Amino acid sequence: MKILDIALKDLIRSTRSLFLIGMAFAAPLLITALIYFSFGSIASGNVDMPTINVGVVNLDVLPANSLLEAPLGESIRSMFFDESVQSWIHASDYPDEASARGAVNAQEIGVAVIIPASFTEDYLAGNKDTVITILQDPTLSIGPTVVRDMVTSLLDGVAGGGVAFKVLTERSEANGQALDPATIPTFFETYSTWYANFQRAMFHSPDKAALVVKSPAEKGDTGNNVQSMMGMIMSGQLIFFSFFTGAYAMMSILQESEEGTLARLFTTPTNRTTILTGKFLAVLFTVIVQGAVLLTAGRYLFNIRWGETGSFLLSFMGQMFASVGLATLLVSFIKSSKQAGFVFGGALTTLGMISGLFTANIQIAAFDLMGNFTPQGWVLKAWKLSLAGQPASELVVPFLVLTTMGIVMFAVGAMLFRRRFA
Amino acid sequence: MRIIDLALKDLSQVFRDKRSLLFLVAMPIAFTFFMGFAYKSGSDNDASKDTRIPLGWVNNDGNGYVSTQLFEMLSNSDSVRLVELTSDTVDESIRTGEVAGALIVPTGYNKQVSAGNEAPLTLVTDTNSTNGQSLYQILRTSVTKLMSAVEITHLSAETIGKPNDASELNEAFASASQAWSQADSASLVKVEMVVESAPAENWYGDNPYNQASPGILVQFAIMGLVSSGQILVQERKTRTLQRLMSTTMRSWEIVAGHMLAMFGIVFTQIALLVVFGQLALGVNYMNAPLGTLLVSVALSLWIAAMGLLIGTVVKDDSQVILFALMAMFIFSALGGTWFPLEVASGTFAAIGKVMPSAWAMTGYQNILMRGLGLESAWMPTGILLAYAFVFFALAIWRFNKMDV
């Protein structure tokens, strides 16, 4: 009963701390929300990408005696002014390369497409030295890649026409047939229509495209790629702040020591194990509540699928044991609450960094390796497996490692506390 | 003079506390290394290494001519290295990193494609990863050429009146595939970074720390408010502020003294990180030293004014930490210090671009990545100063209302 009284008192104290509430709930949710907000529209399927400002310098002219109706440069230029792309591309004409370069420098545009004067003539003549230059702001990557893909795609279409004509000519000759000029326009029109539909499906209708992309762990419950990325990011935040919350909550023992209430508690007929167990329970409960709130918020606010029930529970329990164990160990080394910021900030941030908590959505071999030696690294492994839809049997090893780590750290911390307050 | 005395008192108070050094210097340096390492990890260039992306190949349709042609195209690619797998081993091979993705040819693929029906190939990969995105781009081009060759084969065979002649179809397909292998539209497009006034030997445009260094600098400058913001709280707690108010010092002088100290702390921190970035990480802040100085001063003034505002709003030390952290998270994420705003959604990027932290990033990136000079620093500096003024005015308003 005394254990529960001590635990309850500590819990009440925790709920009164704006700082603890902020760090336990507001901070991880705020970070995840900011990242979710930045990619959220993608997750919902609503394309809300920043507008790409493109400048076009079209110097291309139709060569004399050309069979084409317009120079290729005009086709490239009109692609950026087409109504279908106006919601995400804002295109402007520039008279020459210098003015386009100046506009990129002034950040009026992010990308400029420079089509040289004799592009059509050189292209049709098979001159491989002719190039379309894409000038880009060096701080950008997505916009220039999209523009380059659009230009390459259009050139592929033109090249396809050339390939088609070559094949038709070769096969007609091989079959001893004279190519009827009247069939050529229909032939090209059919191919162009096919190519346009093919590209449209590839870019705009993933379900009808010739190449479909799937996530490796797709088992119907891991959501789309953005949700999967959000799961990784939030698991990193969840782990970091869970360890922080555990440590901060455990600090009540130091605060009580400084305020003198611990000494008074020692004068009562309550043994030290009971006191420490009460405090342990309070920390455990705080970490459970925090985890439950964050996991629920992750599920319903950010649509994160945490995995199968068994895997989810093993990850969560492993995280609890490890965070309470490390909290006990860390606080046992601290002499006063003033040192807490220094120790928590330094130790937990460093452990978090080398365990890959802040780069959970990127696979970095060095952090994977270092994570084998930290509790945070093992918790992250467990959550990654759970998020990937792995069954509970795959999480047994991480869970056992975390439980062992938690017990060892708690035992060492408890021993140090006993010595200090002996 | 009294303003300077007050500022000096604040500075000595902060620098006496060793914990301040952790937040002000050690942590930002560790994080800069960390983030730079994270950005760099994907771009390890070693000429002796096979840098092709490993791609699993799962053929569930035997040796049809279309899938065989695709296999040959990819086998000859300089970008991917094929690893033959079975359907059961795909997920595990991706998870262990043996392959970055796997291309699955479905059963009946050749028959369906030859008949002109839809039969999608499946790429299994993590498109959040750089390798996953690269695989998708590479395969999209290859599949486009492959399907074009199939279409051209049918059109050609129909035009010459042999639509169902297997021999003719095979010959036409071989001819189309051969023609496509020689067509390289990508080589007709050249991409060039627009970089001004940067001699090649001093240019660090591809340095991964060009994003990490200013990003962490801005983030931890805001985080530094934890140290400086606590001074006002301590003064109120110890009644020093009350005593100060009873002297002949005017309110604005007290506020200015504290503001000067906060400016000194933030500016010292930024200066240290700039020097560290320049000397240890090769981030070329000295491309425009005056520009770097202007942006740094304006950034320090804005953050100092915000610190002052936080100091007048909070009630105790822990609230300072909380408010400083919240300010750090909001301004850092929205201002593009964690990731470039270009990758965020339109609304997020639009909001982010007006943030003072985004203007600080623009100021530094103009110098570091765009290679621009002093003139590029005026606009970001002006906007940061305007923000500093607004926050300072709010801080004075709060200070006058404060119950000391």
JSON list of N, CA, C and O in Angstrom, two decimals, chain B residues 321-338:
[
{"chain": "B", "resi": 321, "resn": "ILE", "atom": "N", "xyz": [12.93, 26.56, -20.76]},
{"chain": "B", "resi": 321, "resn": "ILE", "atom": "CA", "xyz": [13.39, 25.45, -21.59]},
{"chain": "B", "resi": 321, "resn": "ILE", "atom": "C", "xyz": [12.28, 25.02, -22.55]},
{"chain": "B", "resi": 321, "resn": "ILE", "atom": "O", "xyz": [12.49, 24.85, -23.74]},
{"chain": "B", "resi": 322, "resn": "LEU", "atom": "N", "xyz": [11.08, 24.90, -21.99]},
{"chain": "B", "resi": 322, "resn": "LEU", "atom": "CA", "xyz": [9.96, 24.45, -22.81]},
{"chain": "B", "resi": 322, "resn": "LEU", "atom": "C", "xyz": [9.68, 25.43, -23.96]},
{"chain": "B", "resi": 322, "resn": "LEU", "atom": "O", "xyz": [9.57, 25.03, -25.12]},
{"chain": "B", "resi": 323, "resn": "PHE", "atom": "N", "xyz": [9.59, 26.74, -23.62]},
{"chain": "B", "resi": 323, "resn": "PHE", "atom": "CA", "xyz": [9.28, 27.73, -24.66]},
{"chain": "B", "resi": 323, "resn": "PHE", "atom": "C", "xyz": [10.41, 27.80, -25.70]},
{"chain": "B", "resi": 323, "resn": "PHE", "atom": "O", "xyz": [10.15, 27.93, -26.90]},
{"chain": "B", "resi": 324, "resn": "ALA", "atom": "N", "xyz": [11.65, 27.72, -25.22]},
{"chain": "B", "resi": 324, "resn": "ALA", "atom": "CA", "xyz": [12.79, 27.78, -26.15]},
{"chain": "B", "resi": 324, "resn": "ALA", "atom": "C", "xyz": [12.77, 26.58, -27.08]},
{"chain": "B", "resi": 324, "resn": "ALA", "atom": "O", "xyz": [13.01, 26.70, -28.28]},
{"chain": "B", "resi": 325, "resn": "LEU", "atom": "N", "xyz": [12.44, 25.41, -26.52]},
{"chain": "B", "resi": 325, "resn": "LEU", "atom": "CA", "xyz": [12.39, 24.20, -27.36]},
{"chain": "B", "resi": 325, "resn": "LEU", "atom": "C", "xyz": [11.27, 24.29, -28.38]},
{"chain": "B", "resi": 325, "resn": "LEU", "atom": "O", "xyz": [11.44, 23.94, -29.55]},
{"chain": "B", "resi": 326, "resn": "MET", "atom": "N", "xyz": [10.12, 24.80, -27.93]},
{"chain": "B", "resi": 326, "resn": "MET", "atom": "CA", "xyz": [8.99, 24.92, -28.86]},
{"chain": "B", "resi": 326, "resn": "MET", "atom": "C", "xyz": [9.34, 25.89, -29.99]},
{"chain": "B", "resi": 326, "resn": "MET", "atom": "O", "xyz": [9.05, 25.65, -31.16]},
{"chain": "B", "resi": 327, "resn": "ALA", "atom": "N", "xyz": [9.95, 27.02, -29.60]},
{"chain": "B", "resi": 327, "resn": "ALA", "atom": "CA", "xyz": [10.37, 28.00, -30.61]},
{"chain": "B", "resi": 327, "resn": "ALA", "atom": "C", "xyz": [11.35, 27.34, -31.58]},
{"chain": "B", "resi": 327, "resn": "ALA", "atom": "O", "xyz": [11.26, 27.53, -32.79]},
{"chain": "B", "resi": 328, "resn": "MET", "atom": "N", "xyz": [12.26, 26.55, -31.01]},
{"chain": "B", "resi": 328, "resn": "MET", "atom": "CA", "xyz": [13.26, 25.89, -31.86]},
{"chain": "B", "resi": 328, "resn": "MET", "atom": "C", "xyz": [12.59, 24.93, -32.84]},
{"chain": "B", "resi": 328, "resn": "MET", "atom": "O", "xyz": [12.88, 24.97, -34.04]},
{"chain": "B", "resi": 329, "resn": "PHE", "atom": "N", "xyz": [11.67, 24.11, -32.33]},
{"chain": "B", "resi": 329, "resn": "PHE", "atom": "CA", "xyz": [11.02, 23.14, -33.22]},
{"chain": "B", "resi": 329, "resn": "PHE", "atom": "C", "xyz": [10.25, 23.85, -34.33]},
{"chain": "B", "resi": 329, "resn": "PHE", "atom": "O", "xyz": [10.36, 23.50, -35.50]},
{"chain": "B", "resi": 330, "resn": "ILE", "atom": "N", "xyz": [9.47, 24.85, -33.95]},
{"chain": "B", "resi": 330, "resn": "ILE", "atom": "CA", "xyz": [8.60, 25.50, -34.94]},
{"chain": "B", "resi": 330, "resn": "ILE", "atom": "C", "xyz": [9.44, 26.25, -35.98]},
{"chain": "B", "resi": 330, "resn": "ILE", "atom": "O", "xyz": [9.28, 26.06, -37.19]},
{"chain": "B", "resi": 331, "resn": "PHE", "atom": "N", "xyz": [10.33, 27.11, -35.49]},
{"chain": "B", "resi": 331, "resn": "PHE", "atom": "CA", "xyz": [11.10, 27.92, -36.45]},
{"chain": "B", "resi": 331, "resn": "PHE", "atom": "C", "xyz": [12.08, 27.07, -37.26]},
{"chain": "B", "resi": 331, "resn": "PHE", "atom": "O", "xyz": [12.35, 27.37, -38.42]},
{"chain": "B", "resi": 332, "resn": "SER", "atom": "N", "xyz": [12.62, 26.01, -36.64]},
{"chain": "B", "resi": 332, "resn": "SER", "atom": "CA", "xyz": [13.58, 25.18, -37.37]},
{"chain": "B", "resi": 332, "resn": "SER", "atom": "C", "xyz": [12.88, 24.39, -38.47]},
{"chain": "B", "resi": 332, "resn": "SER", "atom": "O", "xyz": [13.33, 24.38, -39.61]},
{"chain": "B", "resi": 333, "resn": "ALA", "atom": "N", "xyz": [11.79, 23.73, -38.11]},
{"chain": "B", "resi": 333, "resn": "ALA", "atom": "CA", "xyz": [11.11, 22.90, -39.12]},
{"chain": "B", "resi": 333, "resn": "ALA", "atom": "C", "xyz": [10.52, 23.77, -40.23]},
{"chain": "B", "resi": 333, "resn": "ALA", "atom": "O", "xyz": [10.73, 23.51, -41.41]},
{"chain": "B", "resi": 334, "resn": "LEU", "atom": "N", "xyz": [9.79, 24.82, -39.82]},
{"chain": "B", "resi": 334, "resn": "LEU", "atom": "CA", "xyz": [9.14, 25.65, -40.83]},
{"chain": "B", "resi": 334, "resn": "LEU", "atom": "C", "xyz": [10.15, 26.44, -41.67]},
{"chain": "B", "resi": 334, "resn": "LEU", "atom": "O", "xyz": [9.90, 26.75, -42.82]},
{"chain": "B", "resi": 335, "resn": "GLY", "atom": "N", "xyz": [11.29, 26.76, -41.05]},
{"chain": "B", "resi": 335, "resn": "GLY", "atom": "CA", "xyz": [12.28, 27.58, -41.76]},
{"chain": "B", "resi": 335, "resn": "GLY", "atom": "C", "xyz": [13.21, 26.79, -42.66]},
{"chain": "B", "resi": 335, "resn": "GLY", "atom": "O", "xyz": [14.10, 27.37, -43.27]},
{"chain": "B", "resi": 336, "resn": "GLY", "atom": "N", "xyz": [13.04, 25.49, -42.74]},
{"chain": "B", "resi": 336, "resn": "GLY", "atom": "CA", "xyz": [13.86, 24.69, -43.66]},
{"chain": "B", "resi": 336, "resn": "GLY", "atom": "C", "xyz": [15.24, 24.37, -43.13]},
{"chain": "B", "resi": 336, "resn": "GLY", "atom": "O", "xyz": [16.15, 24.13, -43.92]},
{"chain": "B", "resi": 337, "resn": "THR", "atom": "N", "xyz": [15.41, 24.33, -41.81]},
{"chain": "B", "resi": 337, "resn": "THR", "atom": "CA", "xyz": [16.74, 23.96, -41.30]},
{"chain": "B", "resi": 337, "resn": "THR", "atom": "C", "xyz": [16.88, 22.44, -41.18]},
{"chain": "B", "resi": 337, "resn": "THR", "atom": "O", "xyz": [17.99, 21.93, -41.20]},
{"chain": "B", "resi": 338, "resn": "TRP", "atom": "N", "xyz": [15.77, 21.73, -41.08]},
{"chain": "B", "resi": 338, "resn": "TRP", "atom": "CA", "xyz": [15.83, 20.26, -40.98]},
{"chain": "B", "resi": 338, "resn": "TRP", "atom": "C", "xyz": [15.89, 19.63, -42.37]},
{"chain": "B", "resi": 338, "resn": "TRP", "atom": "O", "xyz": [16.56, 18.66, -42.59]}
]
